[in-house]
PDB file of C-alpha atoms and ligand atoms in Angstrom:
ATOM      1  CA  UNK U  40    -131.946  -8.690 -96.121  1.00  0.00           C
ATOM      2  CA  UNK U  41    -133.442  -6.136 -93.767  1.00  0.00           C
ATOM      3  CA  UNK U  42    -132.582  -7.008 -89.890  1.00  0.00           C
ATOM      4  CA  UNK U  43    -133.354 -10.335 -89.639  1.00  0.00           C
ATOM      5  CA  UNK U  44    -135.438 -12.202 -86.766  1.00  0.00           C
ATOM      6  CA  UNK U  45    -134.820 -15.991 -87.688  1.00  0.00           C
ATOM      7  CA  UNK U  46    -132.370 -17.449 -88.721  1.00  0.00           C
ATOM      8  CA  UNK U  47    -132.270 -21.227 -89.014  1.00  0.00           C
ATOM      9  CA  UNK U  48    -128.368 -23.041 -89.511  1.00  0.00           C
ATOM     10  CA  UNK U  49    -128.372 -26.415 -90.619  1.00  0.00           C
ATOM     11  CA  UNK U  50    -130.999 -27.757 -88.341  1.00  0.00           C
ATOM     12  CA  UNK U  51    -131.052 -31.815 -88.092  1.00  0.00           C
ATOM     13  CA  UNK U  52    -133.671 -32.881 -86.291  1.00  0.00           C
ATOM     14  CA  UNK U  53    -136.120 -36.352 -85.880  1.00  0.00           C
ATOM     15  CA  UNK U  54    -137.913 -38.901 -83.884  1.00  0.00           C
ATOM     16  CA  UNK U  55    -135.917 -42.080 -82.369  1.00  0.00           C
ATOM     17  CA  UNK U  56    -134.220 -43.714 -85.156  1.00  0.00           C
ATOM     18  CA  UNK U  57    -136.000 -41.245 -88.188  1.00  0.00           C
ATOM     19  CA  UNK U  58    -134.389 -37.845 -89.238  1.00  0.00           C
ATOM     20  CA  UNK U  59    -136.789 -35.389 -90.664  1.00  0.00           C
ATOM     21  CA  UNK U  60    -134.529 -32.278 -90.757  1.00  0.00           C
ATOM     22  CA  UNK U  61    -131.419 -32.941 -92.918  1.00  0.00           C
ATOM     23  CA  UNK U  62    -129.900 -29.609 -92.644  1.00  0.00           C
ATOM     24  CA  UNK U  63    -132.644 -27.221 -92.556  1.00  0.00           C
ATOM     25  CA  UNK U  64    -131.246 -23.949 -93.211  1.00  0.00           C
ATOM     26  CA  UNK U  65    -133.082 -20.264 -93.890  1.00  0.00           C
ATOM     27  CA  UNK U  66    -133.511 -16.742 -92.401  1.00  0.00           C
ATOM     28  CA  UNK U  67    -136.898 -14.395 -92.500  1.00  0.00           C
ATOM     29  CA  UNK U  68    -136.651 -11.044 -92.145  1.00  0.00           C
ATOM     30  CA  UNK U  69    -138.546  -8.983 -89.667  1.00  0.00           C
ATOM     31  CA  UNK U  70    -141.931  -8.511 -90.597  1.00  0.00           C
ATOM     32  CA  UNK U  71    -141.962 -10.842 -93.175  1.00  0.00           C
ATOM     33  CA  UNK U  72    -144.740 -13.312 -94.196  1.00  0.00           C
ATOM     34  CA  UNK U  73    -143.010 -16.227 -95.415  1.00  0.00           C
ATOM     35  CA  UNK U  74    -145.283 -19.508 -96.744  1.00  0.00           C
ATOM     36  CA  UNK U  75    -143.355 -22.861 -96.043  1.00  0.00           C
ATOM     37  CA  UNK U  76    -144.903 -25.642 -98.541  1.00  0.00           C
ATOM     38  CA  UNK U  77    -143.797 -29.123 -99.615  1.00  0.00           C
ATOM     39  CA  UNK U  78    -145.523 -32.414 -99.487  1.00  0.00           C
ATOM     40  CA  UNK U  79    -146.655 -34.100 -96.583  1.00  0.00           C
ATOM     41  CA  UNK U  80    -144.122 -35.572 -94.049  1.00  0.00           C
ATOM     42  CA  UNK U  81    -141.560 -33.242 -96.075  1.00  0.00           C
ATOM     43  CA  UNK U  82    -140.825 -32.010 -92.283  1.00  0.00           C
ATOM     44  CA  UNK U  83    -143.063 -28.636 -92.149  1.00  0.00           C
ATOM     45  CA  UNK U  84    -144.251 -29.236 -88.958  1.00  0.00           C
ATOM     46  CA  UNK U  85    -141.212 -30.471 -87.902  1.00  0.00           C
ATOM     47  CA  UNK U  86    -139.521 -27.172 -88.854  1.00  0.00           C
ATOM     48  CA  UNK U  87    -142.074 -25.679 -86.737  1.00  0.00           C
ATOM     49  CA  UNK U  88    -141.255 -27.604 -83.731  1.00  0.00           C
ATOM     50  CA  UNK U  89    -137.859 -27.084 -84.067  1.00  0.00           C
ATOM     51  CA  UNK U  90    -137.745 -23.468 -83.954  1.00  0.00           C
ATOM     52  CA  UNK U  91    -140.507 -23.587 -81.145  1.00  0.00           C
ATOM     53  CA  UNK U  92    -138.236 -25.894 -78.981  1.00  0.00           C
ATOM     54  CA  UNK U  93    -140.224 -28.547 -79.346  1.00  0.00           C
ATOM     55  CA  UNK U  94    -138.110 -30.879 -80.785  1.00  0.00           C
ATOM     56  CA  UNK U  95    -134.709 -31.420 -79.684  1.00  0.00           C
ATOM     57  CA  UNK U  96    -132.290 -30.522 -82.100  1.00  0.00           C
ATOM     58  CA  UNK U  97    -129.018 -33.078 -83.266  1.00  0.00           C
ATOM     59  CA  UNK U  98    -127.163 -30.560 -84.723  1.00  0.00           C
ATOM     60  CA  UNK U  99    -127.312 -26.857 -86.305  1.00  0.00           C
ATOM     61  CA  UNK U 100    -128.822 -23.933 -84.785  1.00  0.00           C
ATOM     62  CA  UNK U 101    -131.814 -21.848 -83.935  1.00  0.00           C
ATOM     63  CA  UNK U 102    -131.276 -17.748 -83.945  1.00  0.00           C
ATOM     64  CA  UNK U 103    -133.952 -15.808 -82.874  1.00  0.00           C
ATOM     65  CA  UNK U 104    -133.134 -11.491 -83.363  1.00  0.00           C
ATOM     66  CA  UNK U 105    -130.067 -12.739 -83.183  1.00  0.00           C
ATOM     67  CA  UNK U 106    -129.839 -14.563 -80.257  1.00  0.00           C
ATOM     68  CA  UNK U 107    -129.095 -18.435 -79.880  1.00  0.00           C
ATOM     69  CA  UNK U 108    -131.901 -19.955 -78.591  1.00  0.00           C
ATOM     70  CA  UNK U 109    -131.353 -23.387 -79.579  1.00  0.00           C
ATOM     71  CA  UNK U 110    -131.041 -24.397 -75.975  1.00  0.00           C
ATOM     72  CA  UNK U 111    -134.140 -22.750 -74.726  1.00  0.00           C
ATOM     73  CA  UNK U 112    -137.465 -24.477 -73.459  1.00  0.00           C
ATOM     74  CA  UNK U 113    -140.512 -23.624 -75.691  1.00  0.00           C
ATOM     75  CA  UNK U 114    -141.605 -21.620 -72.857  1.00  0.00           C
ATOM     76  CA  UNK U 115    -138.518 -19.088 -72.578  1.00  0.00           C
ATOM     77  CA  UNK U 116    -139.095 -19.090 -76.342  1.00  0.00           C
ATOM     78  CA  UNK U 117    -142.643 -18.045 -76.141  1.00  0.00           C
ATOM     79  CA  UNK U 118    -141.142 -14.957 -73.536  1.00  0.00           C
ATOM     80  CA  UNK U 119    -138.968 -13.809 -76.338  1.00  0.00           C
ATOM     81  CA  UNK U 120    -141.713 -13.584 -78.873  1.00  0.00           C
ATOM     82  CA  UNK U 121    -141.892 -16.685 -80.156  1.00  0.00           C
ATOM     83  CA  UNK U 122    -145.952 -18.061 -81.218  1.00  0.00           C
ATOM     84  CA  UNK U 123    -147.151 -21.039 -81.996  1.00  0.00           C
ATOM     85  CA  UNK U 124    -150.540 -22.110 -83.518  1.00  0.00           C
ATOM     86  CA  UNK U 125    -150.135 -26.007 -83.644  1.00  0.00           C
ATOM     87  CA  UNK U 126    -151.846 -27.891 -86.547  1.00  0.00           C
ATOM     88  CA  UNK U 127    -154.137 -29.394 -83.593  1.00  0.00           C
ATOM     89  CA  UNK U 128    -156.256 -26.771 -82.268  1.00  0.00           C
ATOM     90  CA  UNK U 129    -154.538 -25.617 -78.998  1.00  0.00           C
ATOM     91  CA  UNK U 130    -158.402 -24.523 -77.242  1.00  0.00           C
ATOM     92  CA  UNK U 131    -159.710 -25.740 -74.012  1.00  0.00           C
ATOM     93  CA  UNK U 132    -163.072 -27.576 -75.275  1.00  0.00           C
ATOM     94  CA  UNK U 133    -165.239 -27.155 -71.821  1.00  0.00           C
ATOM     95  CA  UNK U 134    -163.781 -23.154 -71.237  1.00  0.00           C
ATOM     96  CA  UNK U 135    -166.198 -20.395 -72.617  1.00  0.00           C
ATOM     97  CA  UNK U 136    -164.438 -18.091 -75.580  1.00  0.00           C
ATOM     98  CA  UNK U 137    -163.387 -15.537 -72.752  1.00  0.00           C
ATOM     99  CA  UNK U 138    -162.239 -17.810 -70.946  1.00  0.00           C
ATOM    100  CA  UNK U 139    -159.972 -19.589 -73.211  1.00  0.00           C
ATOM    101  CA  UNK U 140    -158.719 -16.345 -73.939  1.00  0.00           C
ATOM    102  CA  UNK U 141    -158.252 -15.430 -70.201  1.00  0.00           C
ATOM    103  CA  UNK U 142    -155.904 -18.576 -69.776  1.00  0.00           C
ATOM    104  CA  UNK U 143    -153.573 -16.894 -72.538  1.00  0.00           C
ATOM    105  CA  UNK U 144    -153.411 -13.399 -71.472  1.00  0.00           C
ATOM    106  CA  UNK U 145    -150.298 -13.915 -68.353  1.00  0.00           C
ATOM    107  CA  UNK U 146    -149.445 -10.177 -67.162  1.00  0.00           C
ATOM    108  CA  UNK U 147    -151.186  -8.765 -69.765  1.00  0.00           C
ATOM    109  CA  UNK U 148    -154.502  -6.399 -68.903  1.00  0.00           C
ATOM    110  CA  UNK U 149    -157.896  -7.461 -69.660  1.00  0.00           C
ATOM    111  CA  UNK U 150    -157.931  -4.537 -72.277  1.00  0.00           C
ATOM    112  CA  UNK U 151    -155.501  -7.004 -74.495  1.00  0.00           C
ATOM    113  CA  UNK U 152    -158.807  -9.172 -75.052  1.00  0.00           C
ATOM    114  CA  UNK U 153    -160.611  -6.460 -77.261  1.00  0.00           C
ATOM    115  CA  UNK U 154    -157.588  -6.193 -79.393  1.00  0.00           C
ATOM    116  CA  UNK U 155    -158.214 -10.113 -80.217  1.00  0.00           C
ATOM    117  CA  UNK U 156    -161.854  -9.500 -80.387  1.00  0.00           C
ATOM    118  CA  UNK U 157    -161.302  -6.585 -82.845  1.00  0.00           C
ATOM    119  CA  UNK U 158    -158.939  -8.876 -84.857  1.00  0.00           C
ATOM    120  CA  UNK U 159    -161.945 -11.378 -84.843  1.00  0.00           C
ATOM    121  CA  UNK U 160    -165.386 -10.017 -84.047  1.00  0.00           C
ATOM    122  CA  UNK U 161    -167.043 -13.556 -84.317  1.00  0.00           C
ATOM    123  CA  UNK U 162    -164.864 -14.295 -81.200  1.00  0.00           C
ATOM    124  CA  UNK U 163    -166.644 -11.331 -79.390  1.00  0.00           C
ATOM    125  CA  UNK U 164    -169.965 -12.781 -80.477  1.00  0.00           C
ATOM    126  CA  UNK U 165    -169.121 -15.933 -78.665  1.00  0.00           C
ATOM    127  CA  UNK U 166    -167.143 -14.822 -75.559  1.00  0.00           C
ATOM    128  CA  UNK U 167    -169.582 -16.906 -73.462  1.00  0.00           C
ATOM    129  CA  UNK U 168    -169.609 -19.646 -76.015  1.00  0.00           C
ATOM    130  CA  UNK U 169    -168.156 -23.227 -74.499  1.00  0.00           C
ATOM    131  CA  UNK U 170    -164.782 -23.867 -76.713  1.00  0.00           C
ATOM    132  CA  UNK U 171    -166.227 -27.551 -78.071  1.00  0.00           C
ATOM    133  CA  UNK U 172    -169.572 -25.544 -79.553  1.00  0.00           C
ATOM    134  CA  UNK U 173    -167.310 -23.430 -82.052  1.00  0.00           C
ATOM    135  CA  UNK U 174    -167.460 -24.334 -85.160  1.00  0.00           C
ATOM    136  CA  UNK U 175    -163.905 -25.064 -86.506  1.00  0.00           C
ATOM    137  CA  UNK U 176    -163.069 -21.893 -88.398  1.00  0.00           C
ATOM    138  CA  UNK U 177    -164.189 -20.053 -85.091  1.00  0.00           C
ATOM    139  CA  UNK U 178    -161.841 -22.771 -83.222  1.00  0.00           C
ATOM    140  CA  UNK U 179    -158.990 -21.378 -85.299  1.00  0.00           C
ATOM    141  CA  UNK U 180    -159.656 -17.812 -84.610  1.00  0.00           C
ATOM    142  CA  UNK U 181    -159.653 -18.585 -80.871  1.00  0.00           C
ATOM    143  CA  UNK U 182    -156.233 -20.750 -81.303  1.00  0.00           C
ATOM    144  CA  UNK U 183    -154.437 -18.098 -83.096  1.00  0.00           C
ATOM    145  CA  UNK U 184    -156.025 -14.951 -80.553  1.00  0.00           C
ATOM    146  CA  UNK U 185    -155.218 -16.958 -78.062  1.00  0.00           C
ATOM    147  CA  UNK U 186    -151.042 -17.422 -79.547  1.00  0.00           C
ATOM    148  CA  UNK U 187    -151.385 -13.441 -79.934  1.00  0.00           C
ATOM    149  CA  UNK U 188    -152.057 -12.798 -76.317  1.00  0.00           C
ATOM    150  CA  UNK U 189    -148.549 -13.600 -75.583  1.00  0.00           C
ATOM    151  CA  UNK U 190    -147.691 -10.761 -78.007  1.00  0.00           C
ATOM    152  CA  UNK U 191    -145.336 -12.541 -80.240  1.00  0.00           C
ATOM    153  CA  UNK U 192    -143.012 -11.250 -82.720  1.00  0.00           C
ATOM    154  CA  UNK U 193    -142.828 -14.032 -85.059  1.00  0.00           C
ATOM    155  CA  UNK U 194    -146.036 -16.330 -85.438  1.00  0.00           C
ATOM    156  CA  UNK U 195    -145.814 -19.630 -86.568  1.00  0.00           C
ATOM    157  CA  UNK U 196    -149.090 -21.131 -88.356  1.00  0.00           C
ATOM    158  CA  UNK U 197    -149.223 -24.553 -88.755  1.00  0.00           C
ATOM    159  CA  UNK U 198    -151.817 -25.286 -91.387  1.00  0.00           C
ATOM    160  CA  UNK U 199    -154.426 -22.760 -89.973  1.00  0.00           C
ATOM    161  CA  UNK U 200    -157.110 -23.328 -92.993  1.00  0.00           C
ATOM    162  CA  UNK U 201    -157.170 -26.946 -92.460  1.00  0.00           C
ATOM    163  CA  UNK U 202    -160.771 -28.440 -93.172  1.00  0.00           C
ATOM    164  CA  UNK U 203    -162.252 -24.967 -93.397  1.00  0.00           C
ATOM    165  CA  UNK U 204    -164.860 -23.862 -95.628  1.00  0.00           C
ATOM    166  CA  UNK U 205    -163.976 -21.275 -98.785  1.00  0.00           C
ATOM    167  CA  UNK U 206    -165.538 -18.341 -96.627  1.00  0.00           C
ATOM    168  CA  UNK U 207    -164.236 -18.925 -93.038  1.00  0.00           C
ATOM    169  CA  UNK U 208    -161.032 -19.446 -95.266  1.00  0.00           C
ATOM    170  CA  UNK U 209    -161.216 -16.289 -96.313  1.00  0.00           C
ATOM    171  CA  UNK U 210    -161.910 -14.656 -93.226  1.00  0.00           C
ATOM    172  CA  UNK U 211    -159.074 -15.874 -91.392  1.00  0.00           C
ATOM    173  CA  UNK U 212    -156.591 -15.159 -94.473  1.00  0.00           C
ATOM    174  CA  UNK U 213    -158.142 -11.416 -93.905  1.00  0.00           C
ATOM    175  CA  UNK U 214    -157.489 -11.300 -90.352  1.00  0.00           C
ATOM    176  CA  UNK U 215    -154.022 -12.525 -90.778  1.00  0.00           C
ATOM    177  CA  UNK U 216    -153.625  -9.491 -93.464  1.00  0.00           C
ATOM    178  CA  UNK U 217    -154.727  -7.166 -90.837  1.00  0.00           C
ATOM    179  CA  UNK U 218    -152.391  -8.170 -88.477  1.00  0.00           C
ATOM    180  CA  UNK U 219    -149.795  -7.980 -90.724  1.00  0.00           C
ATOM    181  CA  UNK U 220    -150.612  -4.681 -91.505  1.00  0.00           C
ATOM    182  CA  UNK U 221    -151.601  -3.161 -87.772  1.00  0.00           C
ATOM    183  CA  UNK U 222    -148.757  -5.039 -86.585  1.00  0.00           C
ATOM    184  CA  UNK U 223    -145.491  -5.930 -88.317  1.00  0.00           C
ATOM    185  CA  UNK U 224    -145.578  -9.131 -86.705  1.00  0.00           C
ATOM    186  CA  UNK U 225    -143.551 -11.827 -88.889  1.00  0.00           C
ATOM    187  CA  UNK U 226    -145.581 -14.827 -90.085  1.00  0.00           C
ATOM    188  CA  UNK U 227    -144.555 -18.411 -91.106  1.00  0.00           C
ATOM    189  CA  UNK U 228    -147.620 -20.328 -92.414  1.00  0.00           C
ATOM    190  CA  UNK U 229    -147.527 -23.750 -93.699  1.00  0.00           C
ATOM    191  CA  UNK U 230    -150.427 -24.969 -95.534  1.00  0.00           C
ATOM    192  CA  UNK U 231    -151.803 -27.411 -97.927  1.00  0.00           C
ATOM    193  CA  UNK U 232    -153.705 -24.776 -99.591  1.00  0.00           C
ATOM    194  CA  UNK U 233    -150.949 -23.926-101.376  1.00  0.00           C
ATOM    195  CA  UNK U 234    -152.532 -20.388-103.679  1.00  0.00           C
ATOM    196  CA  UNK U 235    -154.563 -18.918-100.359  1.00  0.00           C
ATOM    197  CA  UNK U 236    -150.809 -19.195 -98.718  1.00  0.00           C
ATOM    198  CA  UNK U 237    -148.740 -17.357-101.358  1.00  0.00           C
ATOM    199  CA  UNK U 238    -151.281 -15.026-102.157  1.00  0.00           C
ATOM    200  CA  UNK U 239    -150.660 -13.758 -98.295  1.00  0.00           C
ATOM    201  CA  UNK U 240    -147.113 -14.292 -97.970  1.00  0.00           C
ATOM    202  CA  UNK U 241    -144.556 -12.474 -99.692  1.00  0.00           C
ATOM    203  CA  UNK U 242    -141.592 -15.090 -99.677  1.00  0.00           C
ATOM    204  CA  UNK U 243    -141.948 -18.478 -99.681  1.00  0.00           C
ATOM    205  CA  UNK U 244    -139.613 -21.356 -99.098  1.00  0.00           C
ATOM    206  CA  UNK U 245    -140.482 -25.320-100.799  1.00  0.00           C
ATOM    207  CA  UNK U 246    -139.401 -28.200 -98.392  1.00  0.00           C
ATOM    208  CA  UNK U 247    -138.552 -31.787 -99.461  1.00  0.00           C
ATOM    209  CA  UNK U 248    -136.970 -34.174 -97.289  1.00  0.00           C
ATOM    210  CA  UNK U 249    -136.310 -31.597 -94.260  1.00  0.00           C
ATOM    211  CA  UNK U 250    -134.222 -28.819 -96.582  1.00  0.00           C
ATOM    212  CA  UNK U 251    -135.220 -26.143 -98.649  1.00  0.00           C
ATOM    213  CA  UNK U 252    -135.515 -26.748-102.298  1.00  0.00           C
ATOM    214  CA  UNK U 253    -136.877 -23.778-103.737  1.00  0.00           C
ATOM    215  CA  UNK U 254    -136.953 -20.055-102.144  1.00  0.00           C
ATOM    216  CA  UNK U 255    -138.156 -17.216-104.052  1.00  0.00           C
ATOM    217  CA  UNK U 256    -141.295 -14.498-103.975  1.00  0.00           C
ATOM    218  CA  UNK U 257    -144.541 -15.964-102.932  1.00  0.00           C
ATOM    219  CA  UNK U 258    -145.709 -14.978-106.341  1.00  0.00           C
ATOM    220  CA  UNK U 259    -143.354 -16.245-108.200  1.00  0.00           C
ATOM    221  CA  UNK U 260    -144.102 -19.567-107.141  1.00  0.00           C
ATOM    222  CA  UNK U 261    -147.666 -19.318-107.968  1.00  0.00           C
ATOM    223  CA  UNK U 262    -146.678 -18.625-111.343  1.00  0.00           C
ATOM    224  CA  UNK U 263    -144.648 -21.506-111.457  1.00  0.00           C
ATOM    225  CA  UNK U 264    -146.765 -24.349-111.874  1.00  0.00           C
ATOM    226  CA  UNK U 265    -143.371 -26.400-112.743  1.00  0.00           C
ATOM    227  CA  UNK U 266    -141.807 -26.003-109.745  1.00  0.00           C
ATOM    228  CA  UNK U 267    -145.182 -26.898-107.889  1.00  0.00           C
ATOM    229  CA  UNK U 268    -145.866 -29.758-109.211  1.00  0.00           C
ATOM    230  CA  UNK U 269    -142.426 -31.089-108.810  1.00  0.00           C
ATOM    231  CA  UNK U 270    -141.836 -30.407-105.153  1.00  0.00           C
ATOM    232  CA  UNK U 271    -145.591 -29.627-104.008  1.00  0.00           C
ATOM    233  CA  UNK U 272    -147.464 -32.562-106.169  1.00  0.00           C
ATOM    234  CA  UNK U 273    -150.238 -29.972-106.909  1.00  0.00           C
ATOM    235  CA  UNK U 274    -151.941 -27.859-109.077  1.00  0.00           C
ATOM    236  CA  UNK U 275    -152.651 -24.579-108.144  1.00  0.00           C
ATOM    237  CA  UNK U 276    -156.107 -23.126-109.098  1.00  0.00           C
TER     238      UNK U 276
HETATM  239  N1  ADP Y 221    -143.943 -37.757 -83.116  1.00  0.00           N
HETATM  240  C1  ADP Y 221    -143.420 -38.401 -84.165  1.00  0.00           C
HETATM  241  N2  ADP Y 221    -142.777 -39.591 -84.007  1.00  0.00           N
HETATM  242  C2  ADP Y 221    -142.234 -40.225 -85.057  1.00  0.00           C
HETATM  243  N3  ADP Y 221    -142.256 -39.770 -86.330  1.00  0.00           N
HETATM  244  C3  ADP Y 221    -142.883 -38.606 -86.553  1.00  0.00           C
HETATM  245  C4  ADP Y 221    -143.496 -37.859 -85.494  1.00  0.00           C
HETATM  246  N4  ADP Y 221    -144.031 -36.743 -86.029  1.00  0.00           N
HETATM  247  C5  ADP Y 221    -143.767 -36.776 -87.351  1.00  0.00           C
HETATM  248  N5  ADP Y 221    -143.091 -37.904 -87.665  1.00  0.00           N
HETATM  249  C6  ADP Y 221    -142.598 -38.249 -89.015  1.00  0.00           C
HETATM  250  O1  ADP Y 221    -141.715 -37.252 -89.443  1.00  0.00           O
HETATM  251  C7  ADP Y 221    -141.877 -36.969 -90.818  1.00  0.00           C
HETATM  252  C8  ADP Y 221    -142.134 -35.487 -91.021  1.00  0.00           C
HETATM  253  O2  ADP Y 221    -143.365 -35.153 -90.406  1.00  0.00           O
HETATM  254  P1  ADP Y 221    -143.924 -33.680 -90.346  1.00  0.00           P
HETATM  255  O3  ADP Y 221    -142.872 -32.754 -89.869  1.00  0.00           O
HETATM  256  O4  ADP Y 221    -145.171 -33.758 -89.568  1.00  0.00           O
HETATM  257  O5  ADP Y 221    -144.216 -33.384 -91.901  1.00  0.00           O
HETATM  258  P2  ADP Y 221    -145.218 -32.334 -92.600  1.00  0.00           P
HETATM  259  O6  ADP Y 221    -145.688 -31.403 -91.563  1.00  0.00           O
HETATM  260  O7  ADP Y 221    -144.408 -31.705 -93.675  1.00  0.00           O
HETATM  261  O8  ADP Y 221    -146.334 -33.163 -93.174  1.00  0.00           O
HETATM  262  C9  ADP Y 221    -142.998 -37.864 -91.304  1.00  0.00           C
HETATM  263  O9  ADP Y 221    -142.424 -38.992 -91.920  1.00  0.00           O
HETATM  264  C10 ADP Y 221    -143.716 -38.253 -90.049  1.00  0.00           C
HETATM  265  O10 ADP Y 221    -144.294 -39.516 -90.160  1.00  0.00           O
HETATM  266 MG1   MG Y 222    -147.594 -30.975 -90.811  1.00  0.00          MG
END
């Protein structure tokens, strides 16, 4: 594998009494787009959490370019170049566009703001727009500019197309390209929409009961409709 930036070592990992993570183990390359998938309360967000910091781990090990981070708050995390989009959408509801975007931007210059509104032009259209009068898709957008102000290396989607239309759908899978592309930044998305995820990612790793049961090319997997209905319970279109 080229240099890697993650590298996850038999991560356990729960809530009180329940473990989700049984030995979560995998490593991503950097600048790879890798789609995590699996059934819900397989332990996706969980994953997520973990590698953010977010959840304590029992045992195992977080690497992050290389470096143990396992110990580290979420927030010393987020200084290495760690992002997180959270399945909720992480906006302030009575802060315009601008300003939501302003809360995210730390040392950075103002001048980092047009790179997020180039990256999403609707977002420029509503810089003076209150947060709660976005319409969801545009809610995304704003989450995910917001998680790029901090200029991550690896960003971590959790289930960004949730209850989004087709075409806002689309839209954000195109942004995501072009950030791939302008950027090299790695990408782990987990999503329910399961064919619009490994048609973006090129790897993609299938969770059940907090360990990886399948790994292989993104599509690959879409090709496999065995595979995916055994550990994803779902057709792919
Ligand atoms: N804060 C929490 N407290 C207790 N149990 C939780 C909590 N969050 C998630 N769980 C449980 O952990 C399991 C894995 O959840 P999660 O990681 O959210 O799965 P996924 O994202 O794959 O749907 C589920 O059984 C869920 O009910
Ligand atoms: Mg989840």
């Amino acid at each position: 594998m080229a240099e890697s930036i993650l590298q996850l070592e038999a991560v356990v990992a729960g809530y009180g009494p329940t473990t989700v993570l049984n030995g979560l183990s995998f490593e991503m390359a950097a600048q790879e787009r890798l789609a995590m998938v699996g059934r819900n309360g397989v332990g996706k967000t969980t994953a997520l959490r973990a590698i953010m910091g977010l959840v304590p781990l029992r045992s195992g090990r977080v690497r992050f370019n290389g470096q143990d981070v396992s110990a580290l708050a979420p927030h010393q995390r987020a200084a290495l170049g760690l992002g997180y989009v959270p399945q909720t959408r992480d906006i302030f509801p009575s802060l315009t566009v601008e300003e939501n975007l302003l809360a995210g931007l730390k040392r950075r210059s103002r001048s980092a703001l047009d790179e997020a509104y180039a990256l999403f032009p609707r977002l420029a259209e509503r810089r003076r727009n209150g947060g709660a009068q976005l319409s969801g898709g545009e809610q995304q957008m704003l989450s995910v500019a917001r998680a790029l102000l901090g200029q991550p290396s690896l960003l971590l989607l959790d289930e960004p197309l949730e209850g989004l239309a087709p075409l806002i759908r689309l839209e954000l899978l195109n942004a995501f390209r072009n950030l791939s592309q302008q950027t090299g930044i790695a990408v782990v998305i987990v999503e329910q929409q399961v064919d619009e995820a490994l048609g973006y990612a090129e790897r993609a790793l299938v969770l059940d009961h907090g360990i990886v049961v399948h790994s292989g090319g993104a599509a690959a997997l879409l090709d496999d409709p065995d595979t995916l209905e055994r550990w994803v319970g779902m057709a792919v279109h």
